[in-house]
Amino acid sequence: MFKGKRKATTRMTYELDPGPARRKRAPFVEPEVENYAIAPTEEVYSSSDSDIEPASEVFNQL
C-alpha cells in the first residue's frame, strides 16, 4: 500500500505528460460531435411545436 501510493504520485507525473497530447487530440473530434448535437437540440428547444420538421430537415442535410 505504501509503495502503491508512491507509485501513484510518480504515475500522475507520467500521466500528465500524455494528458495534454490527448486533450489536444480530443477537441478536434469533440467540436464536430458538439456541433451536430447542438444544432438539432437548439431547434427542438426553440420550436417545440415544429421541432419534428426542422430536425428531419437538419438530419437530411447532414
CHARMM-style PDB file with segment names, atoms N, HN, CA, C and O in Angstrom:
ATOM      1  N   MET     1       0.837  -1.205   0.000  1.00  0.00      PROA
ATOM      2  CA  MET     1       0.000   0.000   0.000  1.00  0.00      PROA
ATOM      3  C   MET     1       0.875   1.259   0.000  1.00  0.00      PROA
ATOM      4  O   MET     1       0.566   2.242  -0.674  1.00  0.00      PROA
ATOM      5  N   PHE     2       1.988   1.212   0.779  1.00  0.00      PROA
ATOM      6  HN  PHE     2       2.239   0.413   1.327  1.00  0.00      PROA
ATOM      7  CA  PHE     2       2.845   2.396   0.827  1.00  0.00      PROA
ATOM      8  C   PHE     2       3.494   2.642  -0.531  1.00  0.00      PROA
ATOM      9  O   PHE     2       3.522   3.768  -1.028  1.00  0.00      PROA
ATOM     10  N   LYS     3       4.020   1.557  -1.127  1.00  0.00      PROA
ATOM     11  HN  LYS     3       3.997   0.643  -0.723  1.00  0.00      PROA
ATOM     12  CA  LYS     3       4.653   1.730  -2.441  1.00  0.00      PROA
ATOM     13  C   LYS     3       3.612   2.110  -3.481  1.00  0.00      PROA
ATOM     14  O   LYS     3       3.904   2.858  -4.414  1.00  0.00      PROA
ATOM     15  N   GLY     4       2.400   1.596  -3.322  1.00  0.00      PROA
ATOM     16  HN  GLY     4       2.164   0.988  -2.564  1.00  0.00      PROA
ATOM     17  CA  GLY     4       1.351   1.932  -4.276  1.00  0.00      PROA
ATOM     18  C   GLY     4       1.071   3.422  -4.284  1.00  0.00      PROA
ATOM     19  O   GLY     4       0.872   4.010  -5.347  1.00  0.00      PROA
ATOM     20  N   LYS     5       1.053   4.039  -3.113  1.00  0.00      PROA
ATOM     21  HN  LYS     5       1.214   3.561  -2.249  1.00  0.00      PROA
ATOM     22  CA  LYS     5       0.800   5.479  -3.046  1.00  0.00      PROA
ATOM     23  C   LYS     5       1.954   6.241  -3.693  1.00  0.00      PROA
ATOM     24  O   LYS     5       1.736   7.208  -4.423  1.00  0.00      PROA
ATOM     25  N   ARG     6       3.171   5.805  -3.422  1.00  0.00      PROA
ATOM     26  HN  ARG     6       3.348   5.019  -2.829  1.00  0.00      PROA
ATOM     27  CA  ARG     6       4.319   6.500  -4.003  1.00  0.00      PROA
ATOM     28  C   ARG     6       4.319   6.333  -5.522  1.00  0.00      PROA
ATOM     29  O   ARG     6       4.612   7.278  -6.256  1.00  0.00      PROA
ATOM     30  N   LYS     7       3.994   5.142  -5.983  1.00  0.00      PROA
ATOM     31  HN  LYS     7       3.757   4.374  -5.387  1.00  0.00      PROA
ATOM     32  CA  LYS     7       3.962   4.917  -7.430  1.00  0.00      PROA
ATOM     33  C   LYS     7       2.830   5.725  -8.058  1.00  0.00      PROA
ATOM     34  O   LYS     7       2.954   6.188  -9.192  1.00  0.00      PROA
ATOM     35  N   ALA     8       1.744   5.892  -7.338  1.00  0.00      PROA
ATOM     36  HN  ALA     8       1.644   5.516  -6.417  1.00  0.00      PROA
ATOM     37  CA  ALA     8       0.625   6.669  -7.882  1.00  0.00      PROA
ATOM     38  C   ALA     8       1.069   8.110  -8.135  1.00  0.00      PROA
ATOM     39  O   ALA     8       0.693   8.708  -9.143  1.00  0.00      PROA
ATOM     40  N   THR     9       1.875   8.671  -7.214  1.00  0.00      PROA
ATOM     41  HN  THR     9       2.181   8.185  -6.396  1.00  0.00      PROA
ATOM     42  CA  THR     9       2.335  10.045  -7.399  1.00  0.00      PROA
ATOM     43  C   THR     9       3.246  10.123  -8.631  1.00  0.00      PROA
ATOM     44  O   THR     9       3.140  11.059  -9.423  1.00  0.00      PROA
ATOM     45  N   THR    10       4.148   9.129  -8.792  1.00  0.00      PROA
ATOM     46  HN  THR    10       4.234   8.369  -8.148  1.00  0.00      PROA
ATOM     47  CA  THR    10       5.036   9.143  -9.953  1.00  0.00      PROA
ATOM     48  C   THR    10       4.220   8.893 -11.225  1.00  0.00      PROA
ATOM     49  O   THR    10       4.515   9.481 -12.266  1.00  0.00      PROA
ATOM     50  N   ARG    11       3.202   8.036 -11.159  1.00  0.00      PROA
ATOM     51  HN  ARG    11       2.962   7.559 -10.313  1.00  0.00      PROA
ATOM     52  CA  ARG    11       2.386   7.768 -12.346  1.00  0.00      PROA
ATOM     53  C   ARG    11       1.597   9.010 -12.740  1.00  0.00      PROA
ATOM     54  O   ARG    11       1.376   9.251 -13.927  1.00  0.00      PROA
ATOM     55  N   MET    12       1.173   9.799 -11.761  1.00  0.00      PROA
ATOM     56  HN  MET    12       1.353   9.604 -10.797  1.00  0.00      PROA
ATOM     57  CA  MET    12       0.447  11.028 -12.092  1.00  0.00      PROA
ATOM     58  C   MET    12       1.326  11.952 -12.935  1.00  0.00      PROA
ATOM     59  O   MET    12       0.844  12.582 -13.876  1.00  0.00      PROA
ATOM     60  N   THR    13       2.619  12.032 -12.595  1.00  0.00      PROA
ATOM     61  HN  THR    13       3.011  11.520 -11.831  1.00  0.00      PROA
ATOM     62  CA  THR    13       3.511  12.879 -13.383  1.00  0.00      PROA
ATOM     63  C   THR    13       3.599  12.333 -14.808  1.00  0.00      PROA
ATOM     64  O   THR    13       3.578  13.106 -15.766  1.00  0.00      PROA
ATOM     65  N   TYR    14       3.697  11.005 -14.958  1.00  0.00      PROA
ATOM     66  HN  TYR    14       3.714  10.377 -14.180  1.00  0.00      PROA
ATOM     67  CA  TYR    14       3.767  10.431 -16.304  1.00  0.00      PROA
ATOM     68  C   TYR    14       2.435  10.610 -17.031  1.00  0.00      PROA
ATOM     69  O   TYR    14       2.414  10.821 -18.244  1.00  0.00      PROA
ATOM     70  N   GLU    15       1.326  10.527 -16.294  1.00  0.00      PROA
ATOM     71  HN  GLU    15       1.344  10.356 -15.309  1.00  0.00      PROA
ATOM     72  CA  GLU    15       0.021  10.675 -16.934  1.00  0.00      PROA
ATOM     73  C   GLU    15      -0.206  12.122 -17.378  1.00  0.00      PROA
ATOM     74  O   GLU    15      -0.916  12.362 -18.354  1.00  0.00      PROA
ATOM     75  N   LEU    16       0.391  13.090 -16.670  1.00  0.00      PROA
ATOM     76  HN  LEU    16       0.968  12.895 -15.878  1.00  0.00      PROA
ATOM     77  CA  LEU    16       0.202  14.489 -17.053  1.00  0.00      PROA
ATOM     78  C   LEU    16       0.889  14.779 -18.387  1.00  0.00      PROA
ATOM     79  O   LEU    16       0.442  15.653 -19.130  1.00  0.00      PROA
ATOM     80  N   ASP    17       1.984  14.049 -18.708  1.00  0.00      PROA
ATOM     81  HN  ASP    17       2.347  13.339 -18.105  1.00  0.00      PROA
ATOM     82  CA  ASP    17       2.683  14.303 -19.973  1.00  0.00      PROA
ATOM     83  C   ASP    17       1.819  13.890 -21.171  1.00  0.00      PROA
ATOM     84  O   ASP    17       1.633  14.707 -22.073  1.00  0.00      PROA
ATOM     85  N   PRO    18       1.283  12.666 -21.226  1.00  0.00      PROA
ATOM     86  CA  PRO    18       0.430  12.300 -22.363  1.00  0.00      PROA
ATOM     87  C   PRO    18      -0.950  12.948 -22.280  1.00  0.00      PROA
ATOM     88  O   PRO    18      -1.671  13.002 -23.276  1.00  0.00      PROA
ATOM     89  N   GLY    19      -1.320  13.439 -21.098  1.00  0.00      PROA
ATOM     90  HN  GLY    19      -0.734  13.395 -20.289  1.00  0.00      PROA
ATOM     91  CA  GLY    19      -2.633  14.062 -20.943  1.00  0.00      PROA
ATOM     92  C   GLY    19      -2.833  15.226 -21.906  1.00  0.00      PROA
ATOM     93  O   GLY    19      -3.807  15.219 -22.658  1.00  0.00      PROA
ATOM     94  N   PRO    20      -1.943  16.235 -21.914  1.00  0.00      PROA
ATOM     95  CA  PRO    20      -2.109  17.359 -22.841  1.00  0.00      PROA
ATOM     96  C   PRO    20      -2.191  16.898 -24.296  1.00  0.00      PROA
ATOM     97  O   PRO    20      -2.970  17.450 -25.073  1.00  0.00      PROA
ATOM     98  N   ALA    21      -1.400  15.898 -24.673  1.00  0.00      PROA
ATOM     99  HN  ALA    21      -0.767  15.450 -24.042  1.00  0.00      PROA
ATOM    100  CA  ALA    21      -1.440  15.400 -26.053  1.00  0.00      PROA
ATOM    101  C   ALA    21      -2.828  14.839 -26.344  1.00  0.00      PROA
ATOM    102  O   ALA    21      -3.392  15.099 -27.406  1.00  0.00      PROA
ATOM    103  N   ARG    22      -3.381  14.069 -25.406  1.00  0.00      PROA
ATOM    104  HN  ARG    22      -2.923  13.858 -24.543  1.00  0.00      PROA
ATOM    105  CA  ARG    22      -4.717  13.517 -25.622  1.00  0.00      PROA
ATOM    106  C   ARG    22      -5.753  14.646 -25.619  1.00  0.00      PROA
ATOM    107  O   ARG    22      -6.718  14.606 -26.382  1.00  0.00      PROA
ATOM    108  N   ARG    23      -5.553  15.646 -24.763  1.00  0.00      PROA
ATOM    109  HN  ARG    23      -4.769  15.678 -24.143  1.00  0.00      PROA
ATOM    110  CA  ARG    23      -6.509  16.757 -24.712  1.00  0.00      PROA
ATOM    111  C   ARG    23      -6.454  17.545 -26.010  1.00  0.00      PROA
ATOM    112  O   ARG    23      -7.484  18.034 -26.474  1.00  0.00      PROA
ATOM    113  N   LYS    24      -5.265  17.680 -26.611  1.00  0.00      PROA
ATOM    114  HN  LYS    24      -4.428  17.282 -26.234  1.00  0.00      PROA
ATOM    115  CA  LYS    24      -5.158  18.392 -27.879  1.00  0.00      PROA
ATOM    116  C   LYS    24      -5.837  17.603 -28.995  1.00  0.00      PROA
ATOM    117  O   LYS    24      -6.436  18.195 -29.893  1.00  0.00      PROA
ATOM    118  N   ARG    25      -5.750  16.272 -28.949  1.00  0.00      PROA
ATOM    119  HN  ARG    25      -5.263  15.791 -28.220  1.00  0.00      PROA
ATOM    120  CA  ARG    25      -6.380  15.460 -29.991  1.00  0.00      PROA
ATOM    121  C   ARG    25      -7.896  15.427 -29.815  1.00  0.00      PROA
ATOM    122  O   ARG    25      -8.635  15.369 -30.798  1.00  0.00      PROA
ATOM    123  N   ALA    26      -8.361  15.464 -28.565  1.00  0.00      PROA
ATOM    124  HN  ALA    26      -7.760  15.511 -27.766  1.00  0.00      PROA
ATOM    125  CA  ALA    26      -9.800  15.340 -28.314  1.00  0.00      PROA
ATOM    126  C   ALA    26     -10.596  16.511 -28.900  1.00  0.00      PROA
ATOM    127  O   ALA    26     -11.600  16.268 -29.571  1.00  0.00      PROA
ATOM    128  N   PRO    27     -10.193  17.776 -28.679  1.00  0.00      PROA
ATOM    129  CA  PRO    27     -11.014  18.900 -29.179  1.00  0.00      PROA
ATOM    130  C   PRO    27     -11.300  18.812 -30.671  1.00  0.00      PROA
ATOM    131  O   PRO    27     -12.362  19.251 -31.112  1.00  0.00      PROA
ATOM    132  N   PHE    28     -10.374  18.251 -31.470  1.00  0.00      PROA
ATOM    133  HN  PHE    28      -9.511  17.894 -31.111  1.00  0.00      PROA
ATOM    134  CA  PHE    28     -10.629  18.157 -32.901  1.00  0.00      PROA
ATOM    135  C   PHE    28     -11.817  17.232 -33.174  1.00  0.00      PROA
ATOM    136  O   PHE    28     -12.574  17.457 -34.119  1.00  0.00      PROA
ATOM    137  N   VAL    29     -11.983  16.200 -32.355  1.00  0.00      PROA
ATOM    138  HN  VAL    29     -11.368  16.017 -31.587  1.00  0.00      PROA
ATOM    139  CA  VAL    29     -13.102  15.270 -32.561  1.00  0.00      PROA
ATOM    140  C   VAL    29     -14.351  15.782 -31.859  1.00  0.00      PROA
ATOM    141  O   VAL    29     -15.455  15.618 -32.377  1.00  0.00      PROA
ATOM    142  N   GLU    30     -14.200  16.401 -30.684  1.00  0.00      PROA
ATOM    143  HN  GLU    30     -13.303  16.534 -30.263  1.00  0.00      PROA
ATOM    144  CA  GLU    30     -15.378  16.804 -29.909  1.00  0.00      PROA
ATOM    145  C   GLU    30     -16.177  17.923 -30.579  1.00  0.00      PROA
ATOM    146  O   GLU    30     -17.403  17.814 -30.621  1.00  0.00      PROA
ATOM    147  N   PRO    31     -15.565  19.001 -31.111  1.00  0.00      PROA
ATOM    148  CA  PRO    31     -16.363  20.094 -31.694  1.00  0.00      PROA
ATOM    149  C   PRO    31     -17.316  19.599 -32.775  1.00  0.00      PROA
ATOM    150  O   PRO    31     -18.440  20.089 -32.875  1.00  0.00      PROA
ATOM    151  N   GLU    32     -16.877  18.620 -33.597  1.00  0.00      PROA
ATOM    152  HN  GLU    32     -15.963  18.222 -33.515  1.00  0.00      PROA
ATOM    153  CA  GLU    32     -17.756  18.100 -34.640  1.00  0.00      PROA
ATOM    154  C   GLU    32     -18.981  17.448 -34.011  1.00  0.00      PROA
ATOM    155  O   GLU    32     -20.108  17.690 -34.442  1.00  0.00      PROA
ATOM    156  N   VAL    33     -18.755  16.614 -32.982  1.00  0.00      PROA
ATOM    157  HN  VAL    33     -17.839  16.418 -32.632  1.00  0.00      PROA
ATOM    158  CA  VAL    33     -19.885  15.957 -32.329  1.00  0.00      PROA
ATOM    159  C   VAL    33     -20.765  16.988 -31.640  1.00  0.00      PROA
ATOM    160  O   VAL    33     -21.992  16.883 -31.674  1.00  0.00      PROA
ATOM    161  N   GLU    34     -20.142  17.988 -31.013  1.00  0.00      PROA
ATOM    162  HN  GLU    34     -19.146  18.073 -30.985  1.00  0.00      PROA
ATOM    163  CA  GLU    34     -20.936  19.010 -30.320  1.00  0.00      PROA
ATOM    164  C   GLU    34     -21.758  19.815 -31.326  1.00  0.00      PROA
ATOM    165  O   GLU    34     -22.919  20.127 -31.061  1.00  0.00      PROA
ATOM    166  N   ASN    35     -21.170  20.156 -32.480  1.00  0.00      PROA
ATOM    167  HN  ASN    35     -20.227  19.902 -32.695  1.00  0.00      PROA
ATOM    168  CA  ASN    35     -21.912  20.945 -33.473  1.00  0.00      PROA
ATOM    169  C   ASN    35     -23.126  20.163 -33.966  1.00  0.00      PROA
ATOM    170  O   ASN    35     -24.214  20.725 -34.087  1.00  0.00      PROA
ATOM    171  N   TYR    36     -22.950  18.870 -34.252  1.00  0.00      PROA
ATOM    172  HN  TYR    36     -22.066  18.413 -34.154  1.00  0.00      PROA
ATOM    173  CA  TYR    36     -24.078  18.070 -34.725  1.00  0.00      PROA
ATOM    174  C   TYR    36     -25.118  17.910 -33.623  1.00  0.00      PROA
ATOM    175  O   TYR    36     -26.317  17.851 -33.896  1.00  0.00      PROA
ATOM    176  N   ALA    37     -24.653  17.838 -32.372  1.00  0.00      PROA
ATOM    177  HN  ALA    37     -23.679  17.886 -32.150  1.00  0.00      PROA
ATOM    178  CA  ALA    37     -25.602  17.633 -31.271  1.00  0.00      PROA
ATOM    179  C   ALA    37     -26.311  18.939 -30.920  1.00  0.00      PROA
ATOM    180  O   ALA    37     -27.490  18.918 -30.567  1.00  0.00      PROA
ATOM    181  N   ILE    38     -25.619  20.072 -31.009  1.00  0.00      PROA
ATOM    182  HN  ILE    38     -24.661  20.089 -31.296  1.00  0.00      PROA
ATOM    183  CA  ILE    38     -26.229  21.343 -30.594  1.00  0.00      PROA
ATOM    184  C   ILE    38     -27.243  21.820 -31.638  1.00  0.00      PROA
ATOM    185  O   ILE    38     -28.290  22.357 -31.274  1.00  0.00      PROA
ATOM    186  N   ALA    39     -26.948  21.632 -32.927  1.00  0.00      PROA
ATOM    187  HN  ALA    39     -26.097  21.196 -33.222  1.00  0.00      PROA
ATOM    188  CA  ALA    39     -27.838  22.158 -33.971  1.00  0.00      PROA
ATOM    189  C   ALA    39     -29.271  21.661 -33.790  1.00  0.00      PROA
ATOM    190  O   ALA    39     -30.178  22.490 -33.716  1.00  0.00      PROA
ATOM    191  N   PRO    40     -29.524  20.353 -33.716  1.00  0.00      PROA
ATOM    192  CA  PRO    40     -30.912  19.902 -33.572  1.00  0.00      PROA
ATOM    193  C   PRO    40     -31.513  20.269 -32.214  1.00  0.00      PROA
ATOM    194  O   PRO    40     -32.697  20.597 -32.136  1.00  0.00      PROA
ATOM    195  N   THR    41     -30.721  20.220 -31.152  1.00  0.00      PROA
ATOM    196  HN  THR    41     -29.760  19.954 -31.215  1.00  0.00      PROA
ATOM    197  CA  THR    41     -31.270  20.488 -29.821  1.00  0.00      PROA
ATOM    198  C   THR    41     -31.747  21.940 -29.745  1.00  0.00      PROA
ATOM    199  O   THR    41     -32.803  22.208 -29.171  1.00  0.00      PROA
ATOM    200  N   GLU    42     -30.983  22.885 -30.316  1.00  0.00      PROA
ATOM    201  HN  GLU    42     -30.125  22.668 -30.781  1.00  0.00      PROA
ATOM    202  CA  GLU    42     -31.405  24.287 -30.267  1.00  0.00      PROA
ATOM    203  C   GLU    42     -32.741  24.461 -30.986  1.00  0.00      PROA
ATOM    204  O   GLU    42     -33.610  25.188 -30.506  1.00  0.00      PROA
ATOM    205  N   GLU    43     -32.911  23.801 -32.131  1.00  0.00      PROA
ATOM    206  HN  GLU    43     -32.205  23.210 -32.521  1.00  0.00      PROA
ATOM    207  CA  GLU    43     -34.173  23.929 -32.862  1.00  0.00      PROA
ATOM    208  C   GLU    43     -35.304  23.276 -32.073  1.00  0.00      PROA
ATOM    209  O   GLU    43     -36.425  23.785 -32.059  1.00  0.00      PROA
ATOM    210  N   VAL    44     -35.016  22.156 -31.419  1.00  0.00      PROA
ATOM    211  HN  VAL    44     -34.106  21.742 -31.431  1.00  0.00      PROA
ATOM    212  CA  VAL    44     -36.070  21.473 -30.655  1.00  0.00      PROA
ATOM    213  C   VAL    44     -36.518  22.360 -29.498  1.00  0.00      PROA
ATOM    214  O   VAL    44     -37.715  22.516 -29.258  1.00  0.00      PROA
ATOM    215  N   TYR    45     -35.543  22.947 -28.773  1.00  0.00      PROA
ATOM    216  HN  TYR    45     -34.570  22.820 -28.968  1.00  0.00      PROA
ATOM    217  CA  TYR    45     -35.937  23.785 -27.637  1.00  0.00      PROA
ATOM    218  C   TYR    45     -36.557  25.102 -28.116  1.00  0.00      PROA
ATOM    219  O   TYR    45     -37.466  25.632 -27.477  1.00  0.00      PROA
ATOM    220  N   SER    46     -36.061  25.629 -29.246  1.00  0.00      PROA
ATOM    221  HN  SER    46     -35.323  25.198 -29.765  1.00  0.00      PROA
ATOM    222  CA  SER    46     -36.584  26.918 -29.720  1.00  0.00      PROA
ATOM    223  C   SER    46     -38.000  26.748 -30.257  1.00  0.00      PROA
ATOM    224  O   SER    46     -38.880  27.548 -29.942  1.00  0.00      PROA
ATOM    225  N   SER    47     -38.228  25.711 -31.067  1.00  0.00      PROA
ATOM    226  HN  SER    47     -37.513  25.061 -31.323  1.00  0.00      PROA
ATOM    227  CA  SER    47     -39.561  25.499 -31.643  1.00  0.00      PROA
ATOM    228  C   SER    47     -40.089  24.166 -31.130  1.00  0.00      PROA
ATOM    229  O   SER    47     -39.723  23.113 -31.652  1.00  0.00      PROA
ATOM    230  N   SER    48     -40.946  24.201 -30.116  1.00  0.00      PROA
ATOM    231  HN  SER    48     -41.243  25.056 -29.692  1.00  0.00      PROA
ATOM    232  CA  SER    48     -41.460  22.964 -29.532  1.00  0.00      PROA
ATOM    233  C   SER    48     -42.526  22.338 -30.427  1.00  0.00      PROA
ATOM    234  O   SER    48     -42.620  21.114 -30.511  1.00  0.00      PROA
ATOM    235  N   ASP    49     -43.339  23.175 -31.105  1.00  0.00      PROA
ATOM    236  HN  ASP    49     -43.262  24.169 -31.036  1.00  0.00      PROA
ATOM    237  CA  ASP    49     -44.425  22.645 -31.935  1.00  0.00      PROA
ATOM    238  C   ASP    49     -43.894  22.084 -33.256  1.00  0.00      PROA
ATOM    239  O   ASP    49     -44.297  21.000 -33.676  1.00  0.00      PROA
ATOM    240  N   SER    50     -43.000  22.813 -33.905  1.00  0.00      PROA
ATOM    241  HN  SER    50     -42.672  23.694 -33.564  1.00  0.00      PROA
ATOM    242  CA  SER    50     -42.497  22.378 -35.217  1.00  0.00      PROA
ATOM    243  C   SER    50     -41.067  21.855 -35.075  1.00  0.00      PROA
ATOM    244  O   SER    50     -40.214  22.148 -35.913  1.00  0.00      PROA
ATOM    245  N   ASP    51     -40.801  21.082 -34.018  1.00  0.00      PROA
ATOM    246  HN  ASP    51     -41.494  20.844 -33.337  1.00  0.00      PROA
ATOM    247  CA  ASP    51     -39.440  20.577 -33.820  1.00  0.00      PROA
ATOM    248  C   ASP    51     -39.192  19.357 -34.698  1.00  0.00      PROA
ATOM    249  O   ASP    51     -38.037  19.040 -34.985  1.00  0.00      PROA
ATOM    250  N   ILE    52     -40.246  18.664 -35.134  1.00  0.00      PROA
ATOM    251  HN  ILE    52     -41.183  18.921 -34.901  1.00  0.00      PROA
ATOM    252  CA  ILE    52     -40.033  17.431 -35.894  1.00  0.00      PROA
ATOM    253  C   ILE    52     -39.593  17.779 -37.317  1.00  0.00      PROA
ATOM    254  O   ILE    52     -38.664  17.159 -37.834  1.00  0.00      PROA
ATOM    255  N   GLU    53     -40.228  18.742 -37.952  1.00  0.00      PROA
ATOM    256  HN  GLU    53     -40.983  19.245 -37.532  1.00  0.00      PROA
ATOM    257  CA  GLU    53     -39.901  19.060 -39.345  1.00  0.00      PROA
ATOM    258  C   GLU    53     -38.475  19.620 -39.472  1.00  0.00      PROA
ATOM    259  O   GLU    53     -37.714  19.122 -40.302  1.00  0.00      PROA
ATOM    260  N   PRO    54     -38.078  20.637 -38.682  1.00  0.00      PROA
ATOM    261  CA  PRO    54     -36.708  21.146 -38.812  1.00  0.00      PROA
ATOM    262  C   PRO    54     -35.670  20.080 -38.487  1.00  0.00      PROA
ATOM    263  O   PRO    54     -34.628  20.010 -39.139  1.00  0.00      PROA
ATOM    264  N   ALA    55     -35.945  19.247 -37.481  1.00  0.00      PROA
ATOM    265  HN  ALA    55     -36.791  19.304 -36.952  1.00  0.00      PROA
ATOM    266  CA  ALA    55     -34.976  18.207 -37.115  1.00  0.00      PROA
ATOM    267  C   ALA    55     -34.782  17.254 -38.289  1.00  0.00      PROA
ATOM    268  O   ALA    55     -33.650  16.902 -38.619  1.00  0.00      PROA
ATOM    269  N   SER    56     -35.888  16.829 -38.928  1.00  0.00      PROA
ATOM    270  HN  SER    56     -36.808  17.116 -38.659  1.00  0.00      PROA
ATOM    271  CA  SER    56     -35.763  15.910 -40.062  1.00  0.00      PROA
ATOM    272  C   SER    56     -35.002  16.585 -41.194  1.00  0.00      PROA
ATOM    273  O   SER    56     -34.189  15.948 -41.864  1.00  0.00      PROA
ATOM    274  N   GLU    57     -35.261  17.879 -41.413  1.00  0.00      PROA
ATOM    275  HN  GLU    57     -35.921  18.397 -40.869  1.00  0.00      PROA
ATOM    276  CA  GLU    57     -34.540  18.578 -42.472  1.00  0.00      PROA
ATOM    277  C   GLU    57     -33.056  18.652 -42.151  1.00  0.00      PROA
ATOM    278  O   GLU    57     -32.218  18.477 -43.035  1.00  0.00      PROA
ATOM    279  N   VAL    58     -32.724  18.912 -40.880  1.00  0.00      PROA
ATOM    280  HN  VAL    58     -33.405  19.055 -40.161  1.00  0.00      PROA
ATOM    281  CA  VAL    58     -31.311  19.006 -40.497  1.00  0.00      PROA
ATOM    282  C   VAL    58     -30.623  17.664 -40.705  1.00  0.00      PROA
ATOM    283  O   VAL    58     -29.526  17.613 -41.261  1.00  0.00      PROA
ATOM    284  N   PHE    59     -31.253  16.573 -40.266  1.00  0.00      PROA
ATOM    285  HN  PHE    59     -32.144  16.614 -39.814  1.00  0.00      PROA
ATOM    286  CA  PHE    59     -30.629  15.257 -40.411  1.00  0.00      PROA
ATOM    287  C   PHE    59     -30.513  14.894 -41.891  1.00  0.00      PROA
ATOM    288  O   PHE    59     -29.539  14.255 -42.288  1.00  0.00      PROA
ATOM    289  N   ASN    60     -31.486  15.288 -42.712  1.00  0.00      PROA
ATOM    290  HN  ASN    60     -32.277  15.807 -42.389  1.00  0.00      PROA
ATOM    291  CA  ASN    60     -31.391  15.007 -44.145  1.00  0.00      PROA
ATOM    292  C   ASN    60     -30.238  15.796 -44.762  1.00  0.00      PROA
ATOM    293  O   ASN    60     -29.542  15.293 -45.644  1.00  0.00      PROA
ATOM    294  N   GLN    61     -30.033  17.038 -44.299  1.00  0.00      PROA
ATOM    295  HN  GLN    61     -30.599  17.447 -43.583  1.00  0.00      PROA
ATOM    296  CA  GLN    61     -28.925  17.830 -44.818  1.00  0.00      PROA
ATOM    297  C   GLN    61     -27.588  17.239 -44.391  1.00  0.00      PROA
ATOM    298  O   GLN    61     -26.635  17.237 -45.170  1.00  0.00      PROA
ATOM    299  N   LEU    62     -27.509  16.737 -43.159  1.00  0.00      PROA
ATOM    300  HN  LEU    62     -28.283  16.739 -42.526  1.00  0.00      PROA
ATOM    301  CA  LEU    62     -26.257  16.146 -42.698  1.00  0.00      PROA
ATOM    302  C   LEU    62     -26.031  14.839 -43.438  1.00  0.00      PROA
ATOM    303  OT1 LEU    62     -25.028  14.164 -43.207  1.00  0.00      PROA
TER     304      LEU     62
END
